[in-house]
Structures are given as C-alpha cells and as structure tokens.
XYZ file of C-alpha atoms in Angstrom:
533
model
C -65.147 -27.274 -22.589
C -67.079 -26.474 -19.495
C -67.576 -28.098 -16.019
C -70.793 -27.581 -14.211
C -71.321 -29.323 -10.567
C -74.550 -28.871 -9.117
C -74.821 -26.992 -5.541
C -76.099 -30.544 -4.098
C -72.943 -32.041 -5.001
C -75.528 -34.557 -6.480
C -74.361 -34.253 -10.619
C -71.179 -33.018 -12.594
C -72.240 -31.877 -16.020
C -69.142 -31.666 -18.573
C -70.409 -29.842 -21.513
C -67.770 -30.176 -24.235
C -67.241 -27.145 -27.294
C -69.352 -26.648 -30.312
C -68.277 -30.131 -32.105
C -70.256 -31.776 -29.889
C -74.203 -31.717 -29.506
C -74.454 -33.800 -26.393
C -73.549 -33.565 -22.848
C -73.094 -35.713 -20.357
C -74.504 -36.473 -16.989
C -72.768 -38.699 -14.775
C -74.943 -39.430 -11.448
C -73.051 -39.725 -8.769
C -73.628 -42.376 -6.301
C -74.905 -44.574 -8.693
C -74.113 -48.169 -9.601
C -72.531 -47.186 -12.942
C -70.201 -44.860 -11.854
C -68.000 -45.043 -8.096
C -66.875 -42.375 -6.355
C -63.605 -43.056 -7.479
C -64.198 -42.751 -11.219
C -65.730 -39.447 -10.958
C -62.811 -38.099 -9.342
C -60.555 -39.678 -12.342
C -62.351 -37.989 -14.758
C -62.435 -34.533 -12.633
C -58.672 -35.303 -13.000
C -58.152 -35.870 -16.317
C -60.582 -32.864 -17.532
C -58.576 -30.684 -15.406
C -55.140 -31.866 -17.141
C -56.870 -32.064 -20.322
C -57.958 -28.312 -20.396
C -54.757 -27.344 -19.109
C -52.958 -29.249 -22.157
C -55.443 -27.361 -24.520
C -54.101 -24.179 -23.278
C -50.236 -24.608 -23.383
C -50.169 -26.050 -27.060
C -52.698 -22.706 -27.643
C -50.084 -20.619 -26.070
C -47.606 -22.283 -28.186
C -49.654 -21.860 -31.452
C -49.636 -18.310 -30.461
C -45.776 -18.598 -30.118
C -45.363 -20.030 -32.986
C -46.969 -17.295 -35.272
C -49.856 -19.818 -36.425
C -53.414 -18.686 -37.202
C -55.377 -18.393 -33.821
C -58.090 -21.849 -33.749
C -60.549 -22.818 -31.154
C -59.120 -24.637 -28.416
C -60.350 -28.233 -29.610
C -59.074 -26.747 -33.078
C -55.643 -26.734 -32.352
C -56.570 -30.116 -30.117
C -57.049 -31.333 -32.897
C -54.369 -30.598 -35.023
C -51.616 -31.209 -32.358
C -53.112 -34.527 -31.251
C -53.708 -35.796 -35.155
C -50.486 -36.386 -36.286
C -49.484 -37.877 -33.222
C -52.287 -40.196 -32.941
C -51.156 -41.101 -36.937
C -47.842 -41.633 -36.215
C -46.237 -38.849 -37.658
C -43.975 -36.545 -35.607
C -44.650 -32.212 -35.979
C -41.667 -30.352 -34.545
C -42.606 -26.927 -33.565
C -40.322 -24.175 -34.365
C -39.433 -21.151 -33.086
C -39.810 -18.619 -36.206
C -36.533 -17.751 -37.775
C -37.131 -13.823 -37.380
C -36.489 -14.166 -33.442
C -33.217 -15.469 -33.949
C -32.237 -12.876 -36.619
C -33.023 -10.297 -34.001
C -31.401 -12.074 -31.210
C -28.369 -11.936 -33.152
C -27.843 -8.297 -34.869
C -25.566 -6.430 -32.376
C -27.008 -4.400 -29.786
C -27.664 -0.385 -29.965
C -26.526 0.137 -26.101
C -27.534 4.306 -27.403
C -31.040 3.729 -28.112
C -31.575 1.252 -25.218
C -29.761 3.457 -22.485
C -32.318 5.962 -24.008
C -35.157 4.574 -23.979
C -37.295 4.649 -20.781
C -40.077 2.445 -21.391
C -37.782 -1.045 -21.453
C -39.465 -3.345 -19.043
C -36.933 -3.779 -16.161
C -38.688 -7.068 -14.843
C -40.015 -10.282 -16.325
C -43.134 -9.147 -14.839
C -43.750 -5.965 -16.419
C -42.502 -7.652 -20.233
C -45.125 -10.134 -19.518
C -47.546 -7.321 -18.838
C -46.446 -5.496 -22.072
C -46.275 -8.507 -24.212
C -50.316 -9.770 -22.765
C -51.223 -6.099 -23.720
C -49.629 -5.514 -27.010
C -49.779 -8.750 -28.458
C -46.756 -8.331 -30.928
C -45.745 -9.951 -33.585
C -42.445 -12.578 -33.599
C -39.909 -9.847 -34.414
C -40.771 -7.296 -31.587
C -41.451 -9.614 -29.153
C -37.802 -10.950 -29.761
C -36.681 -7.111 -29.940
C -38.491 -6.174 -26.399
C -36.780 -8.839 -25.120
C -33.474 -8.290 -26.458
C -34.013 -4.887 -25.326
C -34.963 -6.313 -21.682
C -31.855 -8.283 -21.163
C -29.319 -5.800 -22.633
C -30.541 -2.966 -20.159
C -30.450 -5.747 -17.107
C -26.885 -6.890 -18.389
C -25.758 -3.604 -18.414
C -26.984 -2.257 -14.765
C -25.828 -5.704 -13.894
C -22.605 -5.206 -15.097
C -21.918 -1.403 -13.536
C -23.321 -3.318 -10.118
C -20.722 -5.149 -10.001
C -18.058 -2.977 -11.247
C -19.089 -0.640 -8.472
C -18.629 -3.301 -6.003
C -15.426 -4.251 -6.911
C -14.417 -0.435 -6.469
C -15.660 -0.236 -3.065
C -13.860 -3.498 -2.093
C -10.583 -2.136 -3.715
C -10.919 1.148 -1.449
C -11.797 -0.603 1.459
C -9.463 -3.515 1.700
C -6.685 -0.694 0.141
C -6.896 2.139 3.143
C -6.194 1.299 6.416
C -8.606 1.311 9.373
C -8.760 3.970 11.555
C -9.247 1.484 14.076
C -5.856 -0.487 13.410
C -4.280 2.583 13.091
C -5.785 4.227 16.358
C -3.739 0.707 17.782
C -0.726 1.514 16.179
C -0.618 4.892 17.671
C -1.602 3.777 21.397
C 0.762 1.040 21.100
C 3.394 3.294 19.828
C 3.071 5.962 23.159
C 2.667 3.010 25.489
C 6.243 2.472 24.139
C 7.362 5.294 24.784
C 5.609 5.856 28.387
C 6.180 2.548 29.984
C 9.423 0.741 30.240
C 7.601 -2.636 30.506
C 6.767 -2.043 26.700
C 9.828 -1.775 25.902
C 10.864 -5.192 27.324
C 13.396 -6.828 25.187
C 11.979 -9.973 22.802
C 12.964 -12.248 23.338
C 14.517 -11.994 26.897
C 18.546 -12.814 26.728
C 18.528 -15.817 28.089
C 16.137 -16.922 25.821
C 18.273 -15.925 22.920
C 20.329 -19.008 21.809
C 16.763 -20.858 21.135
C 16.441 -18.263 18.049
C 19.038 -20.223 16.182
C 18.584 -23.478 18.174
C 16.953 -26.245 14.961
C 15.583 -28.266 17.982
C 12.834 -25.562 17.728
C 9.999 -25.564 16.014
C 10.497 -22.204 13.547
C 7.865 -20.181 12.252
C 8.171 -16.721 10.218
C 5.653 -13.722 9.937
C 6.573 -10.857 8.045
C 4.107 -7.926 8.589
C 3.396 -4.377 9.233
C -0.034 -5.194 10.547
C -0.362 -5.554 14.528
C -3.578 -6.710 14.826
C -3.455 -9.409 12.330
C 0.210 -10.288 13.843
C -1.305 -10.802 16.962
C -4.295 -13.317 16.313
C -1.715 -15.342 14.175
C 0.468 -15.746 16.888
C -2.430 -16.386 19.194
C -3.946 -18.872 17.224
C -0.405 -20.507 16.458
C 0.639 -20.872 20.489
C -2.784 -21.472 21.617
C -3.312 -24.763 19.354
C 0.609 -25.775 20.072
C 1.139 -29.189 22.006
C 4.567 -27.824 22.194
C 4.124 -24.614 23.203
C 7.307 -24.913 25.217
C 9.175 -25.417 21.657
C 7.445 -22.688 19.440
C 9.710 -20.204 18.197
C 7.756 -17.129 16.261
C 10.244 -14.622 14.237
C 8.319 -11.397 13.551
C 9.720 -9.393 10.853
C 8.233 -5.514 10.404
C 8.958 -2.126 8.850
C 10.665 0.457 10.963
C 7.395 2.683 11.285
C 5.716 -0.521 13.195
C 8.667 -1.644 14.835
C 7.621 -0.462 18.212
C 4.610 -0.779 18.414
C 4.674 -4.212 17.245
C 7.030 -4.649 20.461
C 4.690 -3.149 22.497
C 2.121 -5.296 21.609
C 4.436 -8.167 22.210
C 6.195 -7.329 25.728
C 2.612 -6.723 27.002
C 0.603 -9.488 25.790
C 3.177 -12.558 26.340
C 2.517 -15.684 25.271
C 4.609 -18.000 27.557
C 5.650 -20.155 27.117
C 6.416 -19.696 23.367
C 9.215 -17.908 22.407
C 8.698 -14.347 20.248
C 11.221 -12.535 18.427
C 10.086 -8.859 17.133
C 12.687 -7.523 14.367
C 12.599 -4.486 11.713
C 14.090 -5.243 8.651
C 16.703 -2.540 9.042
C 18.395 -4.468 11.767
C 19.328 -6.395 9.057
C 23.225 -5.172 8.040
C 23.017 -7.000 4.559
C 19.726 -5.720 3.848
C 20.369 -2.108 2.286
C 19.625 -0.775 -0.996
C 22.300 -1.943 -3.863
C 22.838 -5.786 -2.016
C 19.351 -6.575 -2.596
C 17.809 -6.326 -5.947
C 13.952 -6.513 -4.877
C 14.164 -3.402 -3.453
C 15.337 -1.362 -7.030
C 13.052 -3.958 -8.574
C 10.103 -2.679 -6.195
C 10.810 0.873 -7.107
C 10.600 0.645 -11.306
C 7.869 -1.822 -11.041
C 5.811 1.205 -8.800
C 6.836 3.753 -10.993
C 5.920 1.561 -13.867
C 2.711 0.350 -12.569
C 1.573 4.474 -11.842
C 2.584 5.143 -15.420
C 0.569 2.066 -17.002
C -2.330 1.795 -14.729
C -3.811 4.587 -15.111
C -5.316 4.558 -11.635
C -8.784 2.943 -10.364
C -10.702 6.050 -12.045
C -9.218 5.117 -15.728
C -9.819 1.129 -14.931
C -13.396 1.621 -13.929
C -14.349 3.693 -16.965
C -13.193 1.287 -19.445
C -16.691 0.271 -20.928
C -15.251 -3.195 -23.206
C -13.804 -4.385 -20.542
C -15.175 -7.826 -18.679
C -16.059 -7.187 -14.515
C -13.219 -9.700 -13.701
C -10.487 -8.140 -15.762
C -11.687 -5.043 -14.295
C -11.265 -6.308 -10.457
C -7.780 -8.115 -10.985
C -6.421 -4.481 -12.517
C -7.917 -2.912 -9.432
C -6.279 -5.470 -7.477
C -3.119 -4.562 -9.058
C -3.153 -1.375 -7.551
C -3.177 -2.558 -4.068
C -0.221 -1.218 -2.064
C 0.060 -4.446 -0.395
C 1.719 -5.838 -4.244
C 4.711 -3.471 -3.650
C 5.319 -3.850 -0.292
C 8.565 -5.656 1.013
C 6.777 -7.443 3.748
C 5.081 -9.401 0.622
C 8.558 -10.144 -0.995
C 10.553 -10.962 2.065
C 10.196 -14.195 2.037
C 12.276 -14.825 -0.962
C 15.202 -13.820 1.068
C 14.430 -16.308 4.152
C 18.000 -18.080 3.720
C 19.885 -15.212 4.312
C 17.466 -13.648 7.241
C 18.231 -17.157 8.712
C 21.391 -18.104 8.138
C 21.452 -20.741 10.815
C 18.269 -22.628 10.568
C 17.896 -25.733 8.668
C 13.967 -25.399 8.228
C 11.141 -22.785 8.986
C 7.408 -22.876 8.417
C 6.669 -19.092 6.683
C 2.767 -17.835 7.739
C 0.970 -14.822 6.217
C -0.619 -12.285 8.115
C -4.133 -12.855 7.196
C -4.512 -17.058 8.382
C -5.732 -18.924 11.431
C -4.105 -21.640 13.054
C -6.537 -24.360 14.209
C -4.016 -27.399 14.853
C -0.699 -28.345 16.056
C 1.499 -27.719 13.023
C 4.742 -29.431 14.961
C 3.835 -32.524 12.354
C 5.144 -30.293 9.446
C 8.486 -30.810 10.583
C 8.232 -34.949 10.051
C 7.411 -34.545 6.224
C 9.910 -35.542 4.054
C 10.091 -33.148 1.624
C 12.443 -35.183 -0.492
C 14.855 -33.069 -1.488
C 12.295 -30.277 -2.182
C 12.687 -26.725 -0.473
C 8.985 -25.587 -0.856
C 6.116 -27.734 1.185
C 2.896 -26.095 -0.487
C -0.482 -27.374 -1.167
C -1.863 -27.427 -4.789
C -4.450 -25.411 -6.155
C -6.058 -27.852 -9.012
C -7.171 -30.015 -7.011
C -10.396 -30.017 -4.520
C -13.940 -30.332 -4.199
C -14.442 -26.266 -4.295
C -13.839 -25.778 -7.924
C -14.296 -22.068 -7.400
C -11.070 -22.172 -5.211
C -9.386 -25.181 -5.846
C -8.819 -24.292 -9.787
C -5.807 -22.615 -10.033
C -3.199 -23.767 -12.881
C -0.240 -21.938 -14.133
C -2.390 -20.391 -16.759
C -4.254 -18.839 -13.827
C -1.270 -16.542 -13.007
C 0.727 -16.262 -16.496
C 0.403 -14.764 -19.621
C 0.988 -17.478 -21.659
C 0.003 -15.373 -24.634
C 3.388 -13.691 -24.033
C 6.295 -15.884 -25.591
C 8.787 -15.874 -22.661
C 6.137 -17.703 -20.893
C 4.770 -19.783 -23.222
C 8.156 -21.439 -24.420
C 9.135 -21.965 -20.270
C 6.358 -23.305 -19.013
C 2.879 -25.965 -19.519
C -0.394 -23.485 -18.740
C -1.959 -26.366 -17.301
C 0.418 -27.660 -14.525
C -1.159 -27.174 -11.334
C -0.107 -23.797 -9.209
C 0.574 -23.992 -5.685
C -0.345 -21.378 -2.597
C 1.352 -18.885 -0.984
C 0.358 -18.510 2.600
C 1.712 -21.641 4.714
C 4.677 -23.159 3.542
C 7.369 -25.198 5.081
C 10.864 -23.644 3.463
C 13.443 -26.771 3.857
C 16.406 -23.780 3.957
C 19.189 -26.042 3.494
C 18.345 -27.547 0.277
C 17.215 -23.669 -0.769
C 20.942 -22.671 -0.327
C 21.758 -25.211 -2.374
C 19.852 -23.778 -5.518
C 19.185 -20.158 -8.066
C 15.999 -19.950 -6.565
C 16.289 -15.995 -5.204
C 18.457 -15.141 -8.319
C 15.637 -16.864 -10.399
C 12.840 -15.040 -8.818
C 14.899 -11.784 -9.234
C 15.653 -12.596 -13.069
C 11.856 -12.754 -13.540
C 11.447 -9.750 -11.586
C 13.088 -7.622 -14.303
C 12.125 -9.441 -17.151
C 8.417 -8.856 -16.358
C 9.623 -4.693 -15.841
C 11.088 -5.122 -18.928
C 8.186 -5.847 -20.770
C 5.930 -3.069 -19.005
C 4.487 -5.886 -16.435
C 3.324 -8.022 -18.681
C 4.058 -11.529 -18.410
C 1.803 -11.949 -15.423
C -0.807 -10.486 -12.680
C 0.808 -8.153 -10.433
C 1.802 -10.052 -6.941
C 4.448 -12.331 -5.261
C 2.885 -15.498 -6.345
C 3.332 -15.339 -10.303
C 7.561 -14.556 -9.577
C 7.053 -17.288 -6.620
C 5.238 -19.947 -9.010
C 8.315 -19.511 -11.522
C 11.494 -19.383 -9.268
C 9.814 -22.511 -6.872
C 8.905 -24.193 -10.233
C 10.557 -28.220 -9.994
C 11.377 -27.196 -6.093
C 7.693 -27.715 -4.748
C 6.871 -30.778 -2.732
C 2.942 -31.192 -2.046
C 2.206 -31.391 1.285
C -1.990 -32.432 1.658
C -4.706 -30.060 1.627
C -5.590 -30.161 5.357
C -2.942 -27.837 6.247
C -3.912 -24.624 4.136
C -7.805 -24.235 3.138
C -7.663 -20.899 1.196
C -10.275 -18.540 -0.402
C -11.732 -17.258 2.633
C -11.285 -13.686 1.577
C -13.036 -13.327 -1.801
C -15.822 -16.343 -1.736
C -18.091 -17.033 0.911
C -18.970 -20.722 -0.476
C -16.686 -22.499 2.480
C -19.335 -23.608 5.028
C -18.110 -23.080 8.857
C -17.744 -26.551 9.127
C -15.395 -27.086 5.894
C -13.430 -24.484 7.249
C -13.182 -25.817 11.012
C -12.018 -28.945 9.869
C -8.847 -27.316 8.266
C -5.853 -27.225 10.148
C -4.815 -23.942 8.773
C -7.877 -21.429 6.825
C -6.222 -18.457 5.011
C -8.312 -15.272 4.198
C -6.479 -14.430 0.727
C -8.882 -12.023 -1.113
C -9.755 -8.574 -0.505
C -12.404 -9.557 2.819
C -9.589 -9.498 5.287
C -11.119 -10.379 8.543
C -10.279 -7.704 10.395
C -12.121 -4.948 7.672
C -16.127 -4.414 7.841
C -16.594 -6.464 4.164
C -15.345 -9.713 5.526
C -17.773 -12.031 5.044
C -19.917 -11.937 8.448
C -20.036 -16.054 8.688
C -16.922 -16.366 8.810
C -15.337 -13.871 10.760
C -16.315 -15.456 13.510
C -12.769 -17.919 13.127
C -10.868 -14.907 13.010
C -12.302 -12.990 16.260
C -12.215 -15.687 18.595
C -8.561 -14.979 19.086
C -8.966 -11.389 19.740
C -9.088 -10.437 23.490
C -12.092 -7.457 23.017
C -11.739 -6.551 26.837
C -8.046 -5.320 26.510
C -7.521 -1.984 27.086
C -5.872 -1.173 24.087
C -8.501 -3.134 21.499
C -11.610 -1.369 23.357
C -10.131 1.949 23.870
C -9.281 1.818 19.692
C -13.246 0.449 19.434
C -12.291 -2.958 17.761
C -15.399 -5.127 17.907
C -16.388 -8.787 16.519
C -18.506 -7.409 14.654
C-alpha cells in the first residue's frame, strides 16, 4: 500500500496492493471530503501500515511462511473479525536453548559474540537465522555481558575493600604532625579535661556521650558536629577512648582545637587498670578469631578468584577481612559499665556519623527498663537500607542459631545508642556477648558475618528499646539512594559502609555533610593536604 500526494498539495492518491484494481482519488477542498477527513485518513493509513509491519515482523518471529503484507493482514485480522481468538507462540526450540546450561569455554572463546543489542540486531537483519540460533546468539549475547558484568563488579568491590582497608596518607600525615606538635609544644600537651573540670566526668547531671576511636580526623568532626548543634553546650560531656599509638596525638588535636564550652576527656585504653589481658576475654577472643579468620579466609586474592561464587557473597567475605572487625575500638563498647562505673546513662557514637540536632532529648526517653535505645532496621521507606532482620546477620542454617532465635525479628543498628548503664549492670549481657564470641570460634566463624553487630544483636536480644528513626539515618556509606534532603532532615546520618567520608570513594553528594565540620584553613589539615573534595 502506497501513498502518493501531488507536489500542488492539490490530491492524495492511496494506491492499495495487488488485491485491489482501483485507486482512489480524494480531491481535496472539495464538498465531499473536509480538510479534516483527509487528515483522518492520512492518520489511519499511517497506523494501518505500521500495524501491517509489526504482525509481519511477528510472522517472521514466529517461524511462519513469509506472505505479502495484506497476506498476513489478512490472516491476523480474520479470525479476529470471526470471533475466534489466535495466540501466537513463541516456537518451543527457543526455550529449549534458553534452557541447556551454558558453555562459559566456547563463549569466552569466541570473538565474534555481539557485545551490544545493536550489533545482534545488525547480525540477526543480516543473517536471517532460523528460531534455534537466533535463541543461541542471544543466549550467547547475554552470558558474555553477564559475565564481564559480573568481574565489573567483583573488581569494584576489590578496590573498595583496599581503599576503605589502608589508611590515608593524608590522616596519617595528621597523626604524625599532631604527634611532634606534642612533643614540641607544651600547650599540646594541656591536660583534658582541665582539673577543675574533673568531677563533671562522673557528675550524671551531664549529658554523657562515648567515642571510641583511633581515627583523629573522624574524632574531630564528631565532636564538632556534636557541640556545635548542642543547646547545652555548657552540659556536654564527650569521653574519647583511643589506642596507645593515637593517644597523643588525639590530645593534641584536642588541647589545640577546644571546644568550650563542652567538656572533653581524651583516654587510652591502657589507663584502664582492669583492662589487661586475662580479665577481659575479648581480647584472647580477638586474637583466635584473627588467627582463625587468616587461616580460613584465604585472603582477598583466594576470595576474588572463586568463579561460583555470587558478587555479594564475594564483597561481605572481603568485608570480613577488614582490620576494622578485629579491632578493640569496635568491641569496646561491650565493656561501657565497667569503663564507667559511675554513670547511670551514656549515649555511645561511632566514629564515622554526623550530628545535626540537639541530642540532650535522648536523655527524657523512657527506656522502660531496657538498657539499649536503638533504632530498627525493618522498618522504613528505603527498603535497600531499612531491611535488615536477624536473618540478615545470622546463619540460621547453622543449628545453634536456628533453635535461639526467629530469622525474621527485626535487627537493630549499631552506631547511636543510648546505653541505660544501670539496668546493664543488672543483667549477662557482656558475659552473653562473650559466650557467643567463642561459640562462633568454635565453629570456625560460622554462625554469623564477621563484625560487632551479629555478637551485639544476640547479647542485646530482649534488652533493646526502639527509640524512632529520626535519630540514626544509616546507609550513607555503601548506597548513594539517600537524597541530601532525606539525609538533612535526620537528626543523626551514619556513614556505615565502606565510603567513609573522609576516603576519595565516598559518595561525592554526600560528603558534603561530612566536610562542613572540617576547618580546611587549619594549619595542621592544609599542611597534611586534606581537602573537601
């Protein structure tokens, strides 16, 4: 079928196919026929030839015998027009291909696979192949993608885990500054927090909060973010906890950059008398569970080259291997009632969050008896984040798990939690949590992902109180779904993932909440070349 308009505009001539020995002339202009009308029929010509081509195409598709395009009209309009229903099928052979397992061999080896939809639509308009290798082509296609896909992202996930595993040489450059400013200049060596100010560190008219961390940089922004948002500055009491390599300069930092009138408190663990090895069993349980997770790891190299497993199981074994999972700054906080043996109730804070609000209120919740305040992770309208059930973090495939505990009971997050420490004194929580500890070396690490939270989950499990979501948004360190806005609304956002804010894969919209509490003219930040960006 044919359309012919003259160069005058004057007459459209529609000469239909061979069935038909007349054409038609339709004058336009004329009484019989408006302007209107013509354009209708322009219109339905147009859809008509297109419909004339698709049920073609699908003849084609379909393996049928080729026909003339008012042919197959013909036959696809008939039964219709009768009545009767034809279902098109697509022939059987495709799906027999479809389904016979993949030879990854002869596909990795052979170099004329189309590696676009493009170029297998070029092939397949060229060849014009039958039903089974057009379904093999494409087969072919979409293995070769899934594979390069699938080494993509394995790849990524091994640059993440070496990144987010080594330190900068930019926090370390800090470390060492800060370090010989303490030992150069008395005034960073200042004592925190000044004696007079010493009876507030037990004083429960204060408002308590606990960082434990080896990290300066990230220490710093939390506390700047925490004191800056304060209505009660004046009342703010922050207990830093660190290793004895950071110890100084973490005071450094501290005596130099006060932030009056809150009150700081810098502390290594070894000042600690009770904290030595033999009273505390997380520190024998740290050392098997290294040794044990060298000897069944394997290392990133063995992880990576496993070729069944998924790109997920492959990341949370990487994971796994970050030293940050046997540090004791990530199981301190287990032992809060005996680091504070005369506070009543403390507000613990990771390393990698951002204050944005007055957290003061967190001290009017009644936790009812509870010792953990926590927010759930079930529950929200980021299902990507907000999806986390016990299941999640335990092996329930293991029967010492599966016999304790419901896989579907909602988990809860590390991160910002108020720890009510005079009902925790009360309970086995730490012996619980240390119980676990050994079990799961006992069984070569299996009844859960390597971490604090799987132990924390079981030890906290009846003790949690749910405090609401506005205090602790999380995911900011391994999704970049959270719009700025979501995540400015939050009273507290936590980077958890491997995109720390401080390292160059953080995700570049949101760093942004991070930085603004980082002072990029100081001396010590500019001369270690610490930028926003």
């Amino acid at each position: 079928m044919q359309l012919h308009i003259s160069p005058s505009l004057r007459h459209v001539t529609v000469l239909p196919s061979k069935g038909l020995r007349e054409f038609i002339k339709v004058k336009v202009g004329s009484r019989r026929f408006s302007y209107r009308m013509v354009f209708y029929s322009l219109l339905f010509f147009t859809f008509l030839l297109r419909f004339v081509f698709v049920l073609t195409a699908v003849d084609s598709i379909d393996g049928q015998s080729k026909c003339s395009n008012i042919g197959c009209l013909g036959k696809r309009l008939g039964p219709r027009i009768l009545g009767r229903r034809l279902e098109p099928t697509v022939p059987q052979v495709i799906y027999q291909v479809l389904e016979e397992p993949a030879n990854e061999d002869e596909i990795q080896g052979d170099a004329e696979i189309p590696q676009t939809l493009e170029d297998f639509v070029a092939e397949m308009r060229d060849t014009r192949p039958d039903a089974r290798t057009f379904a093999s082509r494409l087969k072919a296609m979409v293995t070769f993608l899934e594979q390069r896909t699938r080494t993509a992202k394995i790849q990524e996930y091994l640059y993440r885990h070496v990144a987010s595993s080594s330190i900068p040489k930019q926090l370390h450059c800090l470390a060492l500054k800060l370090a010989n400013e303490h030992s150069t200049n008395a005034n960073a060596r200042f004592q925190l927090p000044a004696p007079e100010l010493v009876p507030s560190l037990v004083d429960n008219s204060f408002f308590h909060f606990v960082l434990a961390s080896d990290n300066i940089l990230a220490s710093s922004v939390v506390a700047s973010s925490l004191v800056r948002n304060s209505l009660h500055p004046n009342k703010v009491v922050l207990h830093i906890i660190t290793d004895r390599k950071t110890l100084s300069p973490m005071q450094a930092w501290f005596s130099l950059h006060p932030l009056t009138p809150a009150i700081i408190e810098v502390k290594g663990l070894h000042h600690f008398d009770w904290f030595t090895k033999g009273k505390v069993p997380v520190l024998e349980a740290m050392e098997k569970d290294e040794k044990v997770r060298s000897q069944f790891r394997g290392g990133s190299s063995a992880i990576v080259a496993n070729n069944t497993e998924k790109p997920k199981v492959i990341a949370a074994k990487l994971q796994a291997l970050s030293p940050k999972y046997n540090s004791l700054m990530n199981h301190i906080r287990i032992h809060l009632p005996q680091l504070f043996p005369s506070l009543n109730k403390v507000v613990f804070l990771d390393d990698d969050i951002i204050i944005q609000t007055d957290l003061s209120p967190l001290w009017d919740i009644d936790m009812d008896g509870k010792v953990n305040g926590a927010v759930e992770t079930c529950r929200g309208d980021d299902k990507y984040v907000m999806s986390k059930r016990l299941k999640s973090y335990l092996n329930f495939s293991h029967p010492l798990i599966s016999k304790n505990f419901n896989p579907n009971e909602c988990a809860w997050a590390y991160g910002m939690n108020i720890f009510d420490l005079e009902a925790w004194r009360k309970t086995n929580i730490s012996r619980t949590y240390h119980y676990w500890l050994e079990e799961n070396l006992k069984s070569d690490l299996s009844l859960w992902q390597l971490g604090t939270l799987p132990p924390g989950l079981i030890a906290f499990h009846g003790h949690v109180h749910i405090i609401d979501p506005f205090w602790h948004m999380l995911g900011l360190g391994y999704q970049d779904n959270t719009s700025i806005a979501d995540a400015k609304s939050a009273g507290v956002v936590h980077f958890n993932g491997r995109a720390k804010p401080w390292l160059d894969i953080a995700f570049p919209q949101l760093r942004p909440l991070w930085s603004k509490y980082v002072n990029y003219s100081d001396k010590f930040i500019k001369g270690c070349h610490i930028r926003a960006s």
